[in-house]
Amino acid sequence: MYILYGGDFTRAPLVQWVLEEGKIDYELRKIDILKGEHRSADFLAINPAGLVPVLITPEGDALYEVAALMLYLADRHQLKDISPPLTDPDRGLFLSTVLHIAGEIQPEMKRFHFPHRFSLRAEDNAGVRDLAKSLVLGRLSVMDTRLAKRGPYVLGTRFSLADFYLSFWIAYLDRDYVCNEFPAIAKLYGLVRSRQSTIPYLAETERMAEAYAEMIKRKPGGVIA
Ligand SMILES: N[C@@H](CCC(=O)N[C@@H](CS)C(=O)NCC(=O)O)C(=O)O
């Protein structure tokens, strides 16, 4: 049995969705990052990096990095419907996209949501946020061009967890703007949003994103220190 440490305003739903897709037994333990529970001694004993999500494997290893958790579960449980297996020709494009989201989009999303951590002066927060957003939009523009040629999903006609991963961050950025600017991404988002298994997750992510945007407006100096 797995244990997933997650909670509201985190990327843990990405892992939870993979667990559900695979009908894998797990227990969800909620960490309230708004209350700083990810910095409590109890949680730091589990993940000294103080980051959520964390997946405890049946063997007792504590794993983190959301992309690694999704790939690990998909490989270990052979979830071929959402992840091309090791020798599948689509594996390259799949990994390239998943790692691009992890390495190039997620860090900018961190700046977008926590601009105060990347600016020396409070008056620069808005600029850090805007710059992070424009860098993500640049990445999405490249993705949009590729999807327009070979879509509607990242792997053409084949849905995979890469599509859900991308949609999750679009929901957390500014989905109306993104969907207006980028028609191929809008099509992908619409398709993912209409899948039975992803509807509740994306609808909840949209609600979380809206709630977080409101909190940032009220606390521009940082929702979480
Ligand atoms: N690279 C890590 C980053 C994890 C991460 O930043 N998680 C957020 C929640 S989505 C977090 O723990 N934030 C608390 C903080 O940064 O203080 C991953 O992708 O899993």
PDB file of C-alpha atoms and ligand atoms in Angstrom:
ATOM      1  CA  MET A   1       0.000   0.000   0.000  1.00  0.00           C
ATOM      2  CA  TYR A   2       1.222   3.476  -0.887  1.00  0.00           C
ATOM      3  CA  ILE A   3       0.883   6.612   1.215  1.00  0.00           C
ATOM      4  CA  LEU A   4       0.536   9.920  -0.618  1.00  0.00           C
ATOM      5  CA  TYR A   5       1.215  13.152   1.229  1.00  0.00           C
ATOM      6  CA  GLY A   6      -0.712  15.845  -0.607  1.00  0.00           C
ATOM      7  CA  GLY A   7      -3.309  18.482   0.013  1.00  0.00           C
ATOM      8  CA  ASP A   8      -5.006  21.596  -1.313  1.00  0.00           C
ATOM      9  CA  PHE A   9      -2.964  24.040  -3.413  1.00  0.00           C
ATOM     10  CA  THR A  10      -0.377  21.360  -4.229  1.00  0.00           C
ATOM     11  CA  ARG A  11       0.460  19.310  -7.294  1.00  0.00           C
ATOM     12  CA  ALA A  12      -0.354  16.078  -5.453  1.00  0.00           C
ATOM     13  CA  PRO A  13      -3.602  15.540  -7.447  1.00  0.00           C
ATOM     14  CA  LEU A  14      -1.382  14.622 -10.401  1.00  0.00           C
ATOM     15  CA  VAL A  15      -0.102  11.610  -8.471  1.00  0.00           C
ATOM     16  CA  GLN A  16      -3.487  10.842  -6.970  1.00  0.00           C
ATOM     17  CA  TRP A  17      -4.970  10.676 -10.457  1.00  0.00           C
ATOM     18  CA  VAL A  18      -2.299   8.165 -11.571  1.00  0.00           C
ATOM     19  CA  LEU A  19      -3.003   6.047  -8.484  1.00  0.00           C
ATOM     20  CA  GLU A  20      -6.715   6.125  -9.277  1.00  0.00           C
ATOM     21  CA  GLU A  21      -6.127   5.370 -12.963  1.00  0.00           C
ATOM     22  CA  GLY A  22      -4.136   2.299 -11.977  1.00  0.00           C
ATOM     23  CA  LYS A  23      -6.659   1.271  -9.309  1.00  0.00           C
ATOM     24  CA  ILE A  24      -3.695   1.172  -6.948  1.00  0.00           C
ATOM     25  CA  ASP A  25      -4.292   1.038  -3.182  1.00  0.00           C
ATOM     26  CA  TYR A  26      -3.182   4.168  -1.375  1.00  0.00           C
ATOM     27  CA  GLU A  27      -3.889   6.328   1.604  1.00  0.00           C
ATOM     28  CA  LEU A  28      -3.976  10.115   1.225  1.00  0.00           C
ATOM     29  CA  ARG A  29      -2.523  12.153   4.094  1.00  0.00           C
ATOM     30  CA  LYS A  30      -3.284  15.838   3.837  1.00  0.00           C
ATOM     31  CA  ILE A  31      -0.647  18.485   4.493  1.00  0.00           C
ATOM     32  CA  ASP A  32      -1.917  22.070   4.791  1.00  0.00           C
ATOM     33  CA  ILE A  33       0.777  24.145   3.107  1.00  0.00           C
ATOM     34  CA  LEU A  34      -1.118  27.378   3.851  1.00  0.00           C
ATOM     35  CA  LYS A  35      -0.640  26.613   7.551  1.00  0.00           C
ATOM     36  CA  GLY A  36       3.015  25.699   6.945  1.00  0.00           C
ATOM     37  CA  GLU A  37       2.560  22.033   7.836  1.00  0.00           C
ATOM     38  CA  HIS A  38       5.168  21.127   5.191  1.00  0.00           C
ATOM     39  CA  ARG A  39       7.733  22.764   7.463  1.00  0.00           C
ATOM     40  CA  SER A  40       6.689  20.937  10.617  1.00  0.00           C
ATOM     41  CA  ALA A  41       9.213  18.618  12.259  1.00  0.00           C
ATOM     42  CA  ASP A  42       6.942  15.666  11.533  1.00  0.00           C
ATOM     43  CA  PHE A  43       6.795  16.364   7.808  1.00  0.00           C
ATOM     44  CA  LEU A  44      10.488  17.284   7.524  1.00  0.00           C
ATOM     45  CA  ALA A  45      11.271  13.879   9.006  1.00  0.00           C
ATOM     46  CA  ILE A  46       9.470  12.399   5.987  1.00  0.00           C
ATOM     47  CA  ASN A  47      10.787  14.817   3.365  1.00  0.00           C
ATOM     48  CA  PRO A  48      13.662  17.012   4.577  1.00  0.00           C
ATOM     49  CA  ALA A  49      13.234  19.074   1.380  1.00  0.00           C
ATOM     50  CA  GLY A  50       9.911  20.277   2.808  1.00  0.00           C
ATOM     51  CA  LEU A  51       8.083  19.791  -0.485  1.00  0.00           C
ATOM     52  CA  VAL A  52       4.750  18.166  -1.294  1.00  0.00           C
ATOM     53  CA  PRO A  53       3.845  15.656  -2.765  1.00  0.00           C
ATOM     54  CA  VAL A  54       5.656  12.735  -1.217  1.00  0.00           C
ATOM     55  CA  LEU A  55       4.909   9.121  -2.038  1.00  0.00           C
ATOM     56  CA  ILE A  56       5.814   6.395   0.418  1.00  0.00           C
ATOM     57  CA  THR A  57       6.247   3.134  -1.471  1.00  0.00           C
ATOM     58  CA  PRO A  58       5.074  -0.226  -0.132  1.00  0.00           C
ATOM     59  CA  GLU A  59       8.765  -0.877   0.624  1.00  0.00           C
ATOM     60  CA  GLY A  60       8.934   2.307   2.710  1.00  0.00           C
ATOM     61  CA  ASP A  61      10.963   4.618   0.439  1.00  0.00           C
ATOM     62  CA  ALA A  62       9.938   8.284   0.564  1.00  0.00           C
ATOM     63  CA  LEU A  63       9.929   9.638  -3.000  1.00  0.00           C
ATOM     64  CA  TYR A  64       9.393  13.184  -4.187  1.00  0.00           C
ATOM     65  CA  GLU A  65       9.381  15.171  -7.469  1.00  0.00           C
ATOM     66  CA  VAL A  66       5.953  14.896  -8.991  1.00  0.00           C
ATOM     67  CA  ALA A  67       7.059  13.881 -12.503  1.00  0.00           C
ATOM     68  CA  ALA A  68       9.178  11.066 -11.075  1.00  0.00           C
ATOM     69  CA  LEU A  69       6.248   9.868  -8.970  1.00  0.00           C
ATOM     70  CA  MET A  70       3.912   9.706 -11.951  1.00  0.00           C
ATOM     71  CA  LEU A  71       6.456   7.941 -14.170  1.00  0.00           C
ATOM     72  CA  TYR A  72       7.459   5.540 -11.410  1.00  0.00           C
ATOM     73  CA  LEU A  73       3.870   4.487 -10.737  1.00  0.00           C
ATOM     74  CA  ALA A  74       3.050   4.165 -14.438  1.00  0.00           C
ATOM     75  CA  ASP A  75       6.145   2.020 -15.058  1.00  0.00           C
ATOM     76  CA  ARG A  76       5.873  -0.113 -11.965  1.00  0.00           C
ATOM     77  CA  HIS A  77       2.181  -0.827 -12.498  1.00  0.00           C
ATOM     78  CA  GLN A  78       2.419  -0.972 -16.308  1.00  0.00           C
ATOM     79  CA  LEU A  79      -0.204   1.697 -16.904  1.00  0.00           C
ATOM     80  CA  LYS A  80       0.052   1.479 -20.688  1.00  0.00           C
ATOM     81  CA  ASP A  81      -3.092   3.545 -21.267  1.00  0.00           C
ATOM     82  CA  ILE A  82      -1.473   6.645 -19.822  1.00  0.00           C
ATOM     83  CA  SER A  83       2.253   6.024 -20.351  1.00  0.00           C
ATOM     84  CA  PRO A  84       4.007   4.367 -23.325  1.00  0.00           C
ATOM     85  CA  PRO A  85       6.096   1.427 -22.071  1.00  0.00           C
ATOM     86  CA  LEU A  86       9.923   1.501 -22.167  1.00  0.00           C
ATOM     87  CA  THR A  87      10.372   0.155 -25.709  1.00  0.00           C
ATOM     88  CA  ASP A  88       7.378   1.937 -27.257  1.00  0.00           C
ATOM     89  CA  PRO A  89       8.461   4.363 -30.049  1.00  0.00           C
ATOM     90  CA  ASP A  90       6.242   7.083 -28.487  1.00  0.00           C
ATOM     91  CA  ARG A  91       8.276   6.882 -25.273  1.00  0.00           C
ATOM     92  CA  GLY A  92      10.780   9.494 -26.500  1.00  0.00           C
ATOM     93  CA  LEU A  93       8.266  12.221 -27.244  1.00  0.00           C
ATOM     94  CA  PHE A  94       6.450  11.322 -24.046  1.00  0.00           C
ATOM     95  CA  LEU A  95       9.542  11.658 -21.837  1.00  0.00           C
ATOM     96  CA  SER A  96      10.688  14.764 -23.678  1.00  0.00           C
ATOM     97  CA  THR A  97       7.350  16.452 -22.922  1.00  0.00           C
ATOM     98  CA  VAL A  98       7.020  15.279 -19.318  1.00  0.00           C
ATOM     99  CA  LEU A  99      10.573  16.364 -18.472  1.00  0.00           C
ATOM    100  CA  HIS A 100      10.099  19.667 -20.285  1.00  0.00           C
ATOM    101  CA  ILE A 101       7.050  20.399 -18.139  1.00  0.00           C
ATOM    102  CA  ALA A 102       8.968  19.360 -15.007  1.00  0.00           C
ATOM    103  CA  GLY A 103      12.139  21.269 -15.812  1.00  0.00           C
ATOM    104  CA  GLU A 104      11.011  24.322 -17.758  1.00  0.00           C
ATOM    105  CA  ILE A 105       7.371  25.027 -16.931  1.00  0.00           C
ATOM    106  CA  GLN A 106       7.069  24.064 -13.276  1.00  0.00           C
ATOM    107  CA  PRO A 107       9.951  26.277 -12.045  1.00  0.00           C
ATOM    108  CA  GLU A 108       8.303  29.297 -13.699  1.00  0.00           C
ATOM    109  CA  MET A 109       4.998  28.332 -12.093  1.00  0.00           C
ATOM    110  CA  LYS A 110       6.798  28.442  -8.768  1.00  0.00           C
ATOM    111  CA  ARG A 111       7.924  32.018  -9.522  1.00  0.00           C
ATOM    112  CA  PHE A 112       4.380  32.827 -10.653  1.00  0.00           C
ATOM    113  CA  HIS A 113       2.897  31.624  -7.359  1.00  0.00           C
ATOM    114  CA  PHE A 114       5.724  32.646  -5.008  1.00  0.00           C
ATOM    115  CA  PRO A 115       7.156  35.835  -6.606  1.00  0.00           C
ATOM    116  CA  HIS A 116       8.213  37.213  -3.208  1.00  0.00           C
ATOM    117  CA  ARG A 117      10.824  34.439  -2.955  1.00  0.00           C
ATOM    118  CA  PHE A 118      12.519  35.632  -6.122  1.00  0.00           C
ATOM    119  CA  SER A 119      12.530  39.391  -5.589  1.00  0.00           C
ATOM    120  CA  LEU A 120      14.596  41.501  -3.213  1.00  0.00           C
ATOM    121  CA  ARG A 121      11.984  44.250  -2.983  1.00  0.00           C
ATOM    122  CA  ALA A 122       8.229  43.887  -2.495  1.00  0.00           C
ATOM    123  CA  GLU A 123       7.645  46.305  -5.366  1.00  0.00           C
ATOM    124  CA  ASP A 124       9.289  43.815  -7.749  1.00  0.00           C
ATOM    125  CA  ASN A 125       6.876  40.968  -6.961  1.00  0.00           C
ATOM    126  CA  ALA A 126       4.400  41.845  -9.697  1.00  0.00           C
ATOM    127  CA  GLY A 127       7.215  42.055 -12.260  1.00  0.00           C
ATOM    128  CA  VAL A 128       8.602  38.629 -11.257  1.00  0.00           C
ATOM    129  CA  ARG A 129       5.117  37.174 -11.598  1.00  0.00           C
ATOM    130  CA  ASP A 130       4.533  38.757 -15.008  1.00  0.00           C
ATOM    131  CA  LEU A 131       7.921  37.620 -16.285  1.00  0.00           C
ATOM    132  CA  ALA A 132       7.327  34.052 -15.086  1.00  0.00           C
ATOM    133  CA  LYS A 133       3.944  34.037 -16.833  1.00  0.00           C
ATOM    134  CA  SER A 134       5.395  35.344 -20.082  1.00  0.00           C
ATOM    135  CA  LEU A 135       8.162  32.697 -19.987  1.00  0.00           C
ATOM    136  CA  VAL A 136       5.578  29.933 -19.564  1.00  0.00           C
ATOM    137  CA  LEU A 137       3.510  31.423 -22.393  1.00  0.00           C
ATOM    138  CA  GLY A 138       6.618  31.292 -24.601  1.00  0.00           C
ATOM    139  CA  ARG A 139       7.002  27.584 -23.845  1.00  0.00           C
ATOM    140  CA  LEU A 140       3.296  27.017 -24.496  1.00  0.00           C
ATOM    141  CA  SER A 141       3.531  28.824 -27.821  1.00  0.00           C
ATOM    142  CA  VAL A 142       6.152  26.300 -28.988  1.00  0.00           C
ATOM    143  CA  MET A 143       3.983  23.467 -27.692  1.00  0.00           C
ATOM    144  CA  ASP A 144       0.944  24.937 -29.501  1.00  0.00           C
ATOM    145  CA  THR A 145       2.779  24.957 -32.843  1.00  0.00           C
ATOM    146  CA  ARG A 146       3.781  21.332 -32.385  1.00  0.00           C
ATOM    147  CA  LEU A 147       0.264  20.278 -31.316  1.00  0.00           C
ATOM    148  CA  ALA A 148      -1.231  22.047 -34.332  1.00  0.00           C
ATOM    149  CA  LYS A 149       0.919  19.779 -36.551  1.00  0.00           C
ATOM    150  CA  ARG A 150       0.616  16.582 -34.556  1.00  0.00           C
ATOM    151  CA  GLY A 151      -2.268  16.689 -32.106  1.00  0.00           C
ATOM    152  CA  PRO A 152      -4.682  16.814 -30.585  1.00  0.00           C
ATOM    153  CA  TYR A 153      -2.748  15.154 -27.740  1.00  0.00           C
ATOM    154  CA  VAL A 154       0.966  15.340 -27.002  1.00  0.00           C
ATOM    155  CA  LEU A 155       1.304  11.896 -28.638  1.00  0.00           C
ATOM    156  CA  GLY A 156      -1.040  12.640 -31.533  1.00  0.00           C
ATOM    157  CA  THR A 157      -4.245  10.659 -31.213  1.00  0.00           C
ATOM    158  CA  ARG A 158      -3.007   8.847 -28.106  1.00  0.00           C
ATOM    159  CA  PHE A 159      -3.861  10.295 -24.682  1.00  0.00           C
ATOM    160  CA  SER A 160      -1.212  10.028 -21.970  1.00  0.00           C
ATOM    161  CA  LEU A 161      -0.413  11.434 -18.560  1.00  0.00           C
ATOM    162  CA  ALA A 162       1.633  14.127 -20.331  1.00  0.00           C
ATOM    163  CA  ASP A 163      -1.680  15.693 -21.443  1.00  0.00           C
ATOM    164  CA  PHE A 164      -3.059  15.720 -17.928  1.00  0.00           C
ATOM    165  CA  TYR A 165       0.235  17.094 -16.573  1.00  0.00           C
ATOM    166  CA  LEU A 166       0.171  19.947 -19.104  1.00  0.00           C
ATOM    167  CA  SER A 167      -3.523  20.669 -18.476  1.00  0.00           C
ATOM    168  CA  PHE A 168      -2.957  20.811 -14.718  1.00  0.00           C
ATOM    169  CA  TRP A 169      -0.487  23.692 -15.108  1.00  0.00           C
ATOM    170  CA  ILE A 170      -2.652  25.466 -17.673  1.00  0.00           C
ATOM    171  CA  ALA A 171      -5.471  25.413 -15.106  1.00  0.00           C
ATOM    172  CA  TYR A 172      -3.080  26.901 -12.554  1.00  0.00           C
ATOM    173  CA  LEU A 173      -1.781  29.620 -14.899  1.00  0.00           C
ATOM    174  CA  ASP A 174      -4.608  31.498 -16.610  1.00  0.00           C
ATOM    175  CA  ARG A 175      -6.586  28.989 -18.609  1.00  0.00           C
ATOM    176  CA  ASP A 176      -8.908  31.446 -20.351  1.00  0.00           C
ATOM    177  CA  TYR A 177      -5.999  33.505 -21.614  1.00  0.00           C
ATOM    178  CA  VAL A 178      -3.989  30.421 -22.634  1.00  0.00           C
ATOM    179  CA  CYS A 179      -6.946  28.864 -24.446  1.00  0.00           C
ATOM    180  CA  ASN A 180      -7.692  32.115 -26.302  1.00  0.00           C
ATOM    181  CA  GLU A 181      -4.060  32.536 -27.385  1.00  0.00           C
ATOM    182  CA  PHE A 182      -3.278  28.939 -28.291  1.00  0.00           C
ATOM    183  CA  PRO A 183      -5.976  27.045 -30.237  1.00  0.00           C
ATOM    184  CA  ALA A 184      -4.199  23.668 -30.287  1.00  0.00           C
ATOM    185  CA  ILE A 185      -3.631  23.822 -26.530  1.00  0.00           C
ATOM    186  CA  ALA A 186      -7.260  24.871 -26.064  1.00  0.00           C
ATOM    187  CA  LYS A 187      -8.315  21.769 -27.989  1.00  0.00           C
ATOM    188  CA  LEU A 188      -6.080  19.523 -25.862  1.00  0.00           C
ATOM    189  CA  TYR A 189      -7.342  21.141 -22.652  1.00  0.00           C
ATOM    190  CA  GLY A 190     -10.967  20.701 -23.749  1.00  0.00           C
ATOM    191  CA  LEU A 191     -10.400  17.033 -24.564  1.00  0.00           C
ATOM    192  CA  VAL A 192      -8.629  16.322 -21.281  1.00  0.00           C
ATOM    193  CA  ARG A 193     -11.263  18.330 -19.374  1.00  0.00           C
ATOM    194  CA  SER A 194     -13.984  16.133 -20.872  1.00  0.00           C
ATOM    195  CA  ARG A 195     -12.453  12.763 -19.933  1.00  0.00           C
ATOM    196  CA  GLN A 196     -14.451  11.094 -17.200  1.00  0.00           C
ATOM    197  CA  SER A 197     -11.403  10.376 -15.048  1.00  0.00           C
ATOM    198  CA  THR A 198      -9.918  13.856 -15.278  1.00  0.00           C
ATOM    199  CA  ILE A 199     -13.058  16.038 -14.972  1.00  0.00           C
ATOM    200  CA  PRO A 200     -13.118  16.109 -11.140  1.00  0.00           C
ATOM    201  CA  TYR A 201      -9.365  16.737 -10.928  1.00  0.00           C
ATOM    202  CA  LEU A 202      -9.264  19.581 -13.428  1.00  0.00           C
ATOM    203  CA  ALA A 203     -12.469  21.149 -12.099  1.00  0.00           C
ATOM    204  CA  GLU A 204     -10.960  21.123  -8.601  1.00  0.00           C
ATOM    205  CA  THR A 205      -7.639  22.491  -9.914  1.00  0.00           C
ATOM    206  CA  GLU A 206      -9.509  25.351 -11.604  1.00  0.00           C
ATOM    207  CA  ARG A 207     -11.202  26.126  -8.262  1.00  0.00           C
ATOM    208  CA  MET A 208      -7.880  25.974  -6.417  1.00  0.00           C
ATOM    209  CA  ALA A 209      -6.228  28.244  -8.987  1.00  0.00           C
ATOM    210  CA  GLU A 210      -9.014  30.812  -8.664  1.00  0.00           C
ATOM    211  CA  ALA A 211      -8.861  30.697  -4.863  1.00  0.00           C
ATOM    212  CA  TYR A 212      -5.066  31.070  -4.910  1.00  0.00           C
ATOM    213  CA  ALA A 213      -5.289  34.016  -7.341  1.00  0.00           C
ATOM    214  CA  GLU A 214      -7.676  35.722  -4.900  1.00  0.00           C
ATOM    215  CA  MET A 215      -5.276  35.075  -2.005  1.00  0.00           C
ATOM    216  CA  ILE A 216      -2.358  36.563  -3.942  1.00  0.00           C
ATOM    217  CA  LYS A 217      -4.446  39.676  -4.604  1.00  0.00           C
ATOM    218  CA  ARG A 218      -5.124  40.025  -0.881  1.00  0.00           C
ATOM    219  CA  LYS A 219      -1.546  39.137   0.141  1.00  0.00           C
ATOM    220  CA  PRO A 220       0.790  40.296  -2.656  1.00  0.00           C
ATOM    221  CA  GLY A 221       3.700  39.992  -0.196  1.00  0.00           C
ATOM    222  CA  GLY A 222       3.375  36.197  -0.268  1.00  0.00           C
ATOM    223  CA  VAL A 223       0.603  33.711   0.505  1.00  0.00           C
ATOM    224  CA  ILE A 224       3.158  31.255   1.909  1.00  0.00           C
ATOM    225  CA  ALA A 225       6.383  32.743   3.281  1.00  0.00           C
TER     226      ALA A 225
HETATM  227  N1  LIG B   1       9.989  20.022  -7.935  1.00  0.00           N
HETATM  228  C1  LIG B   1       9.016  19.605  -6.959  1.00  0.00           C
HETATM  229  C2  LIG B   1       8.416  20.855  -6.355  1.00  0.00           C
HETATM  230  C3  LIG B   1       7.361  20.528  -5.306  1.00  0.00           C
HETATM  231  C4  LIG B   1       6.698  21.781  -4.776  1.00  0.00           C
HETATM  232  O1  LIG B   1       7.185  22.908  -4.931  1.00  0.00           O
HETATM  233  N2  LIG B   1       5.550  21.587  -4.145  1.00  0.00           N
HETATM  234  C5  LIG B   1       4.819  22.692  -3.584  1.00  0.00           C
HETATM  235  C6  LIG B   1       3.347  22.377  -3.540  1.00  0.00           C
HETATM  236  S1  LIG B   1       2.724  22.111  -5.171  1.00  0.00           S
HETATM  237  C7  LIG B   1       5.291  22.928  -2.191  1.00  0.00           C
HETATM  238  O2  LIG B   1       5.614  21.991  -1.480  1.00  0.00           O
HETATM  239  N3  LIG B   1       5.308  24.200  -1.801  1.00  0.00           N
HETATM  240  C8  LIG B   1       5.662  24.593  -0.509  1.00  0.00           C
HETATM  241  C9  LIG B   1       6.738  25.608  -0.531  1.00  0.00           C
HETATM  242  O3  LIG B   1       7.366  25.826  -1.581  1.00  0.00           O
HETATM  243  O4  LIG B   1       6.960  26.182   0.540  1.00  0.00           O
HETATM  244  C10 LIG B   1       7.961  18.728  -7.642  1.00  0.00           C
HETATM  245  O5  LIG B   1       7.702  18.960  -8.817  1.00  0.00           O
HETATM  246  O6  LIG B   1       7.371  17.838  -6.996  1.00  0.00           O
END
